Amino acid sequence: MPTKKTIRYQDAGVNIDEADRAVGYIKVAAKKTFTRGVLTDIGSFGAMYRLAGYKRPVLISSADGVGTKIKVAFMTGRHDTVGQDLVNHCVNDIAVQGAMPLFFLDYFAVGKLEAEVAGQIGTGLGKACQENGCALIGGETAEMPGLYQPGEYDLAGFIVGAAEQAKLLTGKTVQPGDLLLGLPSTGLHTNGYSLARKLLFEVGKYTPKTFLPELDCTLADELLKVHRSYLKPIQKLLKANLLAAAAHITGGGITDNTPRVLPKGMAAEVKLGSWPVLPVFELLRRLGNVPDDDYRRTFNLGIGMILVIPQKKAAKATRLLKHMKEPYYEIGKIIAQPRGKGRVIYK
């Protein structure tokens, strides 16, 4: 039977006024990121961007999330870093193909919207976009009652970048003897959090507030360390014609991500012990007695980006990185793939 009571959208769990407040917070952060190519303000039906300055441009796009790292944000009430994680992850994914980021859009979905939480996330998105020279030009904030647990949300990002066709990083020139340089990560970045949470909070019985001397910080601080951007060193090497390929070490670790940028018949020989494995990974391994294969395919182990440097250009490349004060480790080399062996061989 129809009711005589007036029922509004808010009675169904959707608060349009709160959504407007949330968008207002995000809009402030977004406008600080606008570049000359942005033609529309936040709130347009579609975001417009004028591409200029390229002779033969190729557009490069990617979409990603931050996985269950957001569970740590829920547990701690700290939401200002996951937006940075999201942007930097997406930037790295297109940077390894030679792209400079142009613009970014986000998707934020929640059961019950809290404008202040959305504002924290928006601030993080804006901060990372500014640092990468990328415009936050739009997105979607969706309040969907009953779909998410109270206090929980999902977050995804979409990025578009561009590169000159002649400057694309395809890995086609990679040859045996090329040097593998590893750039350090800040920690877990955005991968392996489902296993990490199980080991730390279920097996280890720790809480986010637990201070561990071996980490020199609380678990919350360790787990919420921002996924760093590698755009600057990649672009510097690319412009100097010193880079053959680059691999973003995310889910799948060094084992699964390095082969993605290698030509058929090539393999990466990785020297174990050639870089310091961060204490958080040693802690996780100890707690779970994690097998080697799982360990290497779940976590980055302290290497967030692998650069493939042509053998004859190695000295110039390392000098450039030193000049940038960019830490690196010589972690291996490219070899012809041995018959019956995998494409990443640990020595």
Coordinates of C-alpha atoms in Angstrom, one line a residue:
M1 CA 0.0 0.0 0.0
P2 CA 1.3 3.5 -0.8
T3 CA 2.3 5.5 2.3
K4 CA 0.8 8.9 3.2
K5 CA 4.2 9.9 4.7
T6 CA 6.4 12.0 2.6
I7 CA 9.6 10.1 1.7
R8 CA 12.7 11.9 0.5
Y9 CA 15.9 10.8 -1.1
Q10 CA 17.6 11.3 2.3
D11 CA 15.2 8.8 3.9
A12 CA 16.7 6.2 1.5
G13 CA 20.2 7.0 2.8
V14 CA 21.4 9.5 0.1
N15 CA 22.2 13.0 1.4
I16 CA 22.6 15.4 -1.6
D17 CA 23.6 18.3 0.7
E18 CA 26.4 16.2 2.1
A19 CA 27.5 15.2 -1.4
D20 CA 27.6 18.9 -2.4
R21 CA 29.8 19.6 0.7
A22 CA 32.1 16.7 -0.3
V23 CA 32.4 17.9 -3.9
G24 CA 33.1 21.4 -2.6
Y25 CA 36.1 20.1 -0.6
I26 CA 37.4 18.1 -3.6
K27 CA 36.9 21.0 -6.0
V28 CA 39.2 23.2 -3.9
A29 CA 42.0 20.6 -4.1
A30 CA 41.3 19.9 -7.8
K31 CA 41.5 23.6 -8.9
K32 CA 45.1 23.8 -7.5
T33 CA 46.1 21.1 -10.0
F34 CA 44.7 22.7 -13.2
T35 CA 47.2 23.1 -16.0
R36 CA 46.9 25.2 -19.2
G37 CA 45.3 22.3 -21.0
V38 CA 42.2 22.2 -18.8
L39 CA 39.2 23.8 -20.5
T40 CA 36.4 23.1 -18.0
D41 CA 35.7 23.5 -14.3
I42 CA 34.8 20.7 -11.9
G43 CA 31.1 20.0 -12.3
S44 CA 30.8 19.9 -16.0
F45 CA 29.2 16.9 -17.5
G46 CA 32.5 16.0 -19.2
A47 CA 36.0 17.3 -18.6
M48 CA 37.7 18.9 -21.5
Y49 CA 41.5 19.0 -22.1
R50 CA 43.4 20.6 -25.0
L51 CA 46.5 18.6 -26.0
A52 CA 49.3 20.7 -27.3
G53 CA 53.1 20.7 -27.7
Y54 CA 53.4 17.3 -29.4
K55 CA 54.3 16.4 -33.0
R56 CA 53.1 12.8 -33.1
P57 CA 51.4 12.2 -29.8
V58 CA 50.3 8.9 -28.4
L59 CA 47.8 8.8 -25.6
I60 CA 48.5 6.3 -22.8
S61 CA 45.9 5.5 -20.2
S62 CA 45.5 3.4 -17.1
A63 CA 43.1 2.6 -14.3
D64 CA 43.8 1.3 -10.8
G65 CA 42.9 1.2 -7.2
V66 CA 44.8 0.9 -3.9
G67 CA 43.5 -2.5 -2.9
T68 CA 42.9 -3.4 0.7
K69 CA 45.3 -0.7 1.9
I70 CA 42.1 1.3 2.3
K71 CA 41.3 -1.2 5.1
V72 CA 44.2 0.3 7.1
A73 CA 42.8 3.8 6.4
F74 CA 39.4 2.6 7.8
M75 CA 41.1 1.1 10.9
T76 CA 43.1 4.3 11.7
G77 CA 40.7 7.0 10.5
R78 CA 43.5 8.4 8.4
H79 CA 42.4 9.1 4.8
D80 CA 44.9 11.7 3.6
T81 CA 47.4 9.3 2.1
V82 CA 45.4 6.8 0.0
G83 CA 44.6 9.5 -2.6
Q84 CA 48.3 10.1 -3.0
D85 CA 48.9 6.3 -3.3
L86 CA 46.3 6.1 -6.0
V87 CA 47.6 9.0 -8.2
N88 CA 51.3 7.9 -7.9
H89 CA 50.4 4.3 -8.7
C90 CA 48.6 5.3 -11.9
V91 CA 51.4 7.8 -12.8
N92 CA 54.0 5.0 -12.5
D93 CA 52.0 2.7 -14.7
I94 CA 52.0 5.1 -17.6
A95 CA 55.5 6.5 -16.9
V96 CA 57.1 3.1 -17.7
Q97 CA 55.8 3.5 -21.2
G98 CA 57.3 7.0 -21.6
A99 CA 54.2 9.0 -20.8
M100 CA 53.9 12.4 -19.1
P101 CA 50.6 12.5 -17.1
L102 CA 48.0 14.9 -18.5
F103 CA 44.9 14.4 -16.4
F104 CA 43.4 12.2 -13.7
L105 CA 39.8 11.3 -12.6
D106 CA 38.8 9.5 -9.5
Y107 CA 35.9 7.3 -8.4
F108 CA 34.9 7.4 -4.8
A109 CA 32.0 5.1 -3.7
V110 CA 30.7 4.9 -0.1
G111 CA 27.6 3.6 1.8
K112 CA 27.2 6.8 3.9
L113 CA 29.0 9.9 2.7
E114 CA 31.1 11.9 5.2
A115 CA 32.2 15.1 3.5
E116 CA 35.3 15.5 5.8
V117 CA 36.5 12.0 4.8
A118 CA 36.0 12.8 1.1
G119 CA 37.9 16.0 1.7
Q120 CA 40.9 14.2 3.2
I121 CA 41.0 11.9 0.2
G122 CA 40.6 14.8 -2.2
T123 CA 43.5 16.6 -0.5
G124 CA 45.7 13.6 -1.1
L125 CA 44.6 13.3 -4.7
G126 CA 45.3 17.0 -5.3
K127 CA 48.7 16.9 -3.6
A128 CA 50.0 14.0 -5.7
C129 CA 48.5 15.5 -8.9
Q130 CA 50.3 18.7 -8.3
E131 CA 53.6 16.9 -7.6
N132 CA 53.3 15.0 -10.9
G133 CA 52.1 18.0 -13.0
C134 CA 48.8 16.2 -13.6
A135 CA 45.4 17.9 -13.6
L136 CA 42.6 16.4 -11.4
I137 CA 39.8 17.3 -13.8
G138 CA 36.9 15.3 -12.7
G139 CA 35.5 12.2 -11.0
E140 CA 32.5 10.6 -9.4
T141 CA 31.4 10.6 -5.8
A142 CA 28.7 7.9 -5.3
E143 CA 26.7 7.4 -2.1
M144 CA 25.2 3.9 -2.3
P145 CA 23.4 2.9 0.9
G146 CA 23.6 -0.8 1.8
L147 CA 26.4 -1.6 -0.6
Y148 CA 29.3 -0.8 1.8
Q149 CA 29.8 -1.4 5.5
P150 CA 29.6 1.8 7.7
G151 CA 32.9 3.7 7.6
E152 CA 34.1 1.9 4.5
Y153 CA 34.5 3.0 0.8
D154 CA 36.2 2.1 -2.4
L155 CA 38.5 4.3 -4.4
A156 CA 39.7 4.0 -8.0
G157 CA 41.6 6.3 -10.4
F158 CA 41.9 6.8 -14.1
I159 CA 44.8 8.6 -15.8
V160 CA 45.6 9.7 -19.3
G161 CA 49.1 10.8 -20.4
A162 CA 50.9 11.4 -23.6
A163 CA 54.3 10.7 -25.2
E164 CA 55.9 11.4 -28.6
Q165 CA 55.5 8.2 -30.7
A166 CA 59.3 8.2 -31.3
K167 CA 59.9 8.3 -27.5
L168 CA 57.7 5.5 -26.4
L169 CA 59.2 2.9 -24.0
T170 CA 58.4 -0.4 -25.5
G171 CA 61.3 -2.6 -24.4
K172 CA 62.1 -3.6 -28.0
T173 CA 65.7 -2.5 -27.7
V174 CA 66.5 -4.5 -24.6
Q175 CA 69.5 -6.8 -25.1
P176 CA 71.6 -9.3 -23.1
G177 CA 74.1 -7.4 -20.9
D178 CA 71.8 -4.5 -20.2
L179 CA 71.9 -3.4 -16.5
L180 CA 69.0 -3.7 -14.1
L181 CA 68.8 -0.8 -11.7
G182 CA 66.4 -1.0 -8.8
L183 CA 64.9 2.2 -7.3
P184 CA 63.8 1.9 -3.7
S185 CA 60.2 1.7 -2.5
T186 CA 58.9 3.4 0.6
G187 CA 57.3 0.2 1.9
L188 CA 54.5 -2.0 0.7
H189 CA 53.3 0.7 -1.7
T190 CA 49.8 -0.6 -2.6
N191 CA 50.3 -4.3 -2.9
G192 CA 50.2 -7.3 -0.6
Y193 CA 48.0 -5.7 2.0
S194 CA 45.6 -8.7 2.3
L195 CA 48.5 -10.9 3.3
A196 CA 50.1 -8.2 5.4
R197 CA 46.9 -7.5 7.4
K198 CA 46.4 -11.2 8.0
L199 CA 50.0 -11.7 9.3
L200 CA 50.1 -8.6 11.4
F201 CA 46.7 -8.4 12.9
E202 CA 45.5 -12.0 13.0
V203 CA 48.8 -14.0 13.4
G204 CA 50.9 -11.4 15.2
K205 CA 48.0 -10.0 17.2
Y206 CA 49.3 -6.4 16.7
T207 CA 47.2 -3.3 16.3
P208 CA 47.7 -0.3 14.1
K209 CA 49.0 1.6 17.2
T210 CA 51.7 -1.0 18.0
F211 CA 55.1 0.5 17.9
L212 CA 57.8 -1.8 16.7
P213 CA 61.4 -0.9 17.3
E214 CA 62.6 -2.7 14.1
L215 CA 60.3 -0.4 12.1
D216 CA 61.0 2.7 14.2
C217 CA 57.3 3.6 13.9
T218 CA 53.8 2.3 14.6
L219 CA 52.3 -0.2 12.2
A220 CA 49.8 2.5 11.1
D221 CA 52.6 4.8 10.1
E222 CA 54.4 1.9 8.3
L223 CA 51.4 0.6 6.4
L224 CA 50.2 4.1 5.3
K225 CA 53.6 5.2 3.9
V226 CA 52.8 6.8 0.5
H227 CA 53.4 4.8 -2.7
R228 CA 56.1 7.0 -4.3
S229 CA 56.2 8.4 -7.8
Y230 CA 59.1 7.5 -10.1
L231 CA 58.1 9.9 -12.9
K232 CA 61.1 12.3 -12.5
P233 CA 64.0 9.8 -12.7
I234 CA 62.2 8.0 -15.6
Q235 CA 61.7 11.2 -17.6
K236 CA 65.3 12.4 -16.9
L237 CA 66.7 9.1 -18.2
L238 CA 64.3 9.0 -21.1
K239 CA 65.2 12.6 -22.3
A240 CA 68.9 11.7 -22.1
N241 CA 68.3 8.6 -24.2
L242 CA 69.6 6.4 -21.4
L243 CA 66.6 4.1 -20.8
A244 CA 65.6 0.9 -22.6
A245 CA 62.7 -0.2 -20.5
A246 CA 61.1 0.3 -17.0
A247 CA 58.9 -2.0 -14.9
H248 CA 56.7 -0.8 -12.1
I249 CA 56.9 -3.4 -9.3
T250 CA 53.4 -3.9 -8.1
G251 CA 51.2 -7.0 -7.6
G252 CA 53.2 -9.9 -8.7
G253 CA 56.5 -8.5 -7.5
I254 CA 59.7 -8.5 -9.4
T255 CA 58.9 -12.0 -10.6
D256 CA 55.8 -11.1 -12.6
N257 CA 56.3 -7.5 -13.5
T258 CA 59.8 -7.5 -14.9
P259 CA 59.0 -9.8 -17.8
R260 CA 56.2 -7.5 -18.9
V261 CA 58.7 -5.1 -20.4
L262 CA 61.2 -7.7 -21.9
P263 CA 61.2 -8.9 -25.5
K264 CA 60.6 -12.6 -26.2
G265 CA 63.7 -14.7 -25.5
M266 CA 65.0 -12.3 -22.8
A267 CA 65.2 -12.9 -19.1
A268 CA 66.2 -10.9 -16.0
E269 CA 69.0 -12.3 -13.8
V270 CA 68.4 -10.8 -10.4
K271 CA 71.1 -10.9 -7.7
L272 CA 69.7 -11.7 -4.3
G273 CA 71.3 -9.6 -1.6
S274 CA 72.1 -6.7 -3.9
W275 CA 69.7 -4.4 -2.2
P276 CA 68.4 -4.0 1.4
V277 CA 65.1 -5.7 2.0
L278 CA 63.1 -3.3 4.1
P279 CA 62.4 -4.4 7.7
V280 CA 58.6 -4.6 7.2
F281 CA 59.1 -7.4 4.7
E282 CA 61.4 -9.3 7.0
L283 CA 58.8 -9.0 9.7
L284 CA 56.1 -10.3 7.5
R285 CA 58.1 -13.2 6.3
R286 CA 59.0 -14.2 9.9
L287 CA 55.4 -14.0 11.1
G288 CA 54.1 -16.2 8.3
N289 CA 57.0 -18.4 7.3
V290 CA 56.1 -17.2 3.8
P291 CA 57.6 -19.4 1.0
D292 CA 60.1 -17.7 -1.3
D293 CA 57.9 -17.8 -4.4
D294 CA 54.9 -16.2 -2.5
Y295 CA 57.2 -13.7 -0.9
R296 CA 58.7 -12.5 -4.2
R297 CA 55.3 -12.5 -6.0
T298 CA 53.4 -10.7 -3.3
F299 CA 55.7 -7.9 -2.1
N300 CA 58.1 -5.5 -3.8
L301 CA 60.7 -6.3 -1.1
G302 CA 62.1 -2.7 -1.2
I303 CA 62.3 -2.2 -5.0
G304 CA 59.4 -0.2 -6.5
M305 CA 60.8 0.4 -10.0
I306 CA 63.3 -1.5 -12.2
L307 CA 65.1 0.4 -14.9
V308 CA 66.7 -1.4 -17.8
I309 CA 69.8 0.5 -18.9
P310 CA 71.7 -0.2 -22.1
Q311 CA 75.1 -1.7 -21.2
K312 CA 77.2 1.0 -22.9
K313 CA 75.2 3.8 -21.2
A314 CA 75.3 2.5 -17.7
A315 CA 78.0 4.9 -16.5
K316 CA 76.1 7.9 -17.8
A317 CA 72.8 6.7 -16.3
T318 CA 74.2 6.1 -12.9
R319 CA 75.9 9.5 -12.9
L320 CA 72.6 11.2 -13.8
L321 CA 70.8 9.4 -10.9
K322 CA 73.5 10.4 -8.5
H323 CA 73.3 14.0 -9.7
M324 CA 69.5 13.8 -9.0
K325 CA 70.3 12.3 -5.5
E326 CA 68.1 9.4 -6.6
P327 CA 69.2 6.2 -4.7
Y328 CA 69.5 3.1 -6.8
Y329 CA 70.9 -0.5 -6.6
E330 CA 72.5 -2.5 -9.3
I331 CA 70.4 -5.6 -8.9
G332 CA 71.2 -7.7 -12.0
K333 CA 71.3 -7.8 -15.8
I334 CA 69.5 -9.0 -18.9
I335 CA 70.4 -12.4 -20.2
A336 CA 69.1 -14.7 -23.0
Q337 CA 66.4 -16.8 -21.5
P338 CA 67.8 -20.3 -20.7
R339 CA 65.9 -23.2 -22.1
G340 CA 63.4 -24.5 -19.6
K341 CA 63.9 -21.5 -17.2
G342 CA 61.6 -18.7 -16.2
R343 CA 62.0 -15.1 -17.3
V344 CA 63.3 -14.0 -13.9
I345 CA 66.1 -16.0 -12.5
Y346 CA 67.3 -15.3 -8.9
K347 CA 70.9 -15.8 -8.2

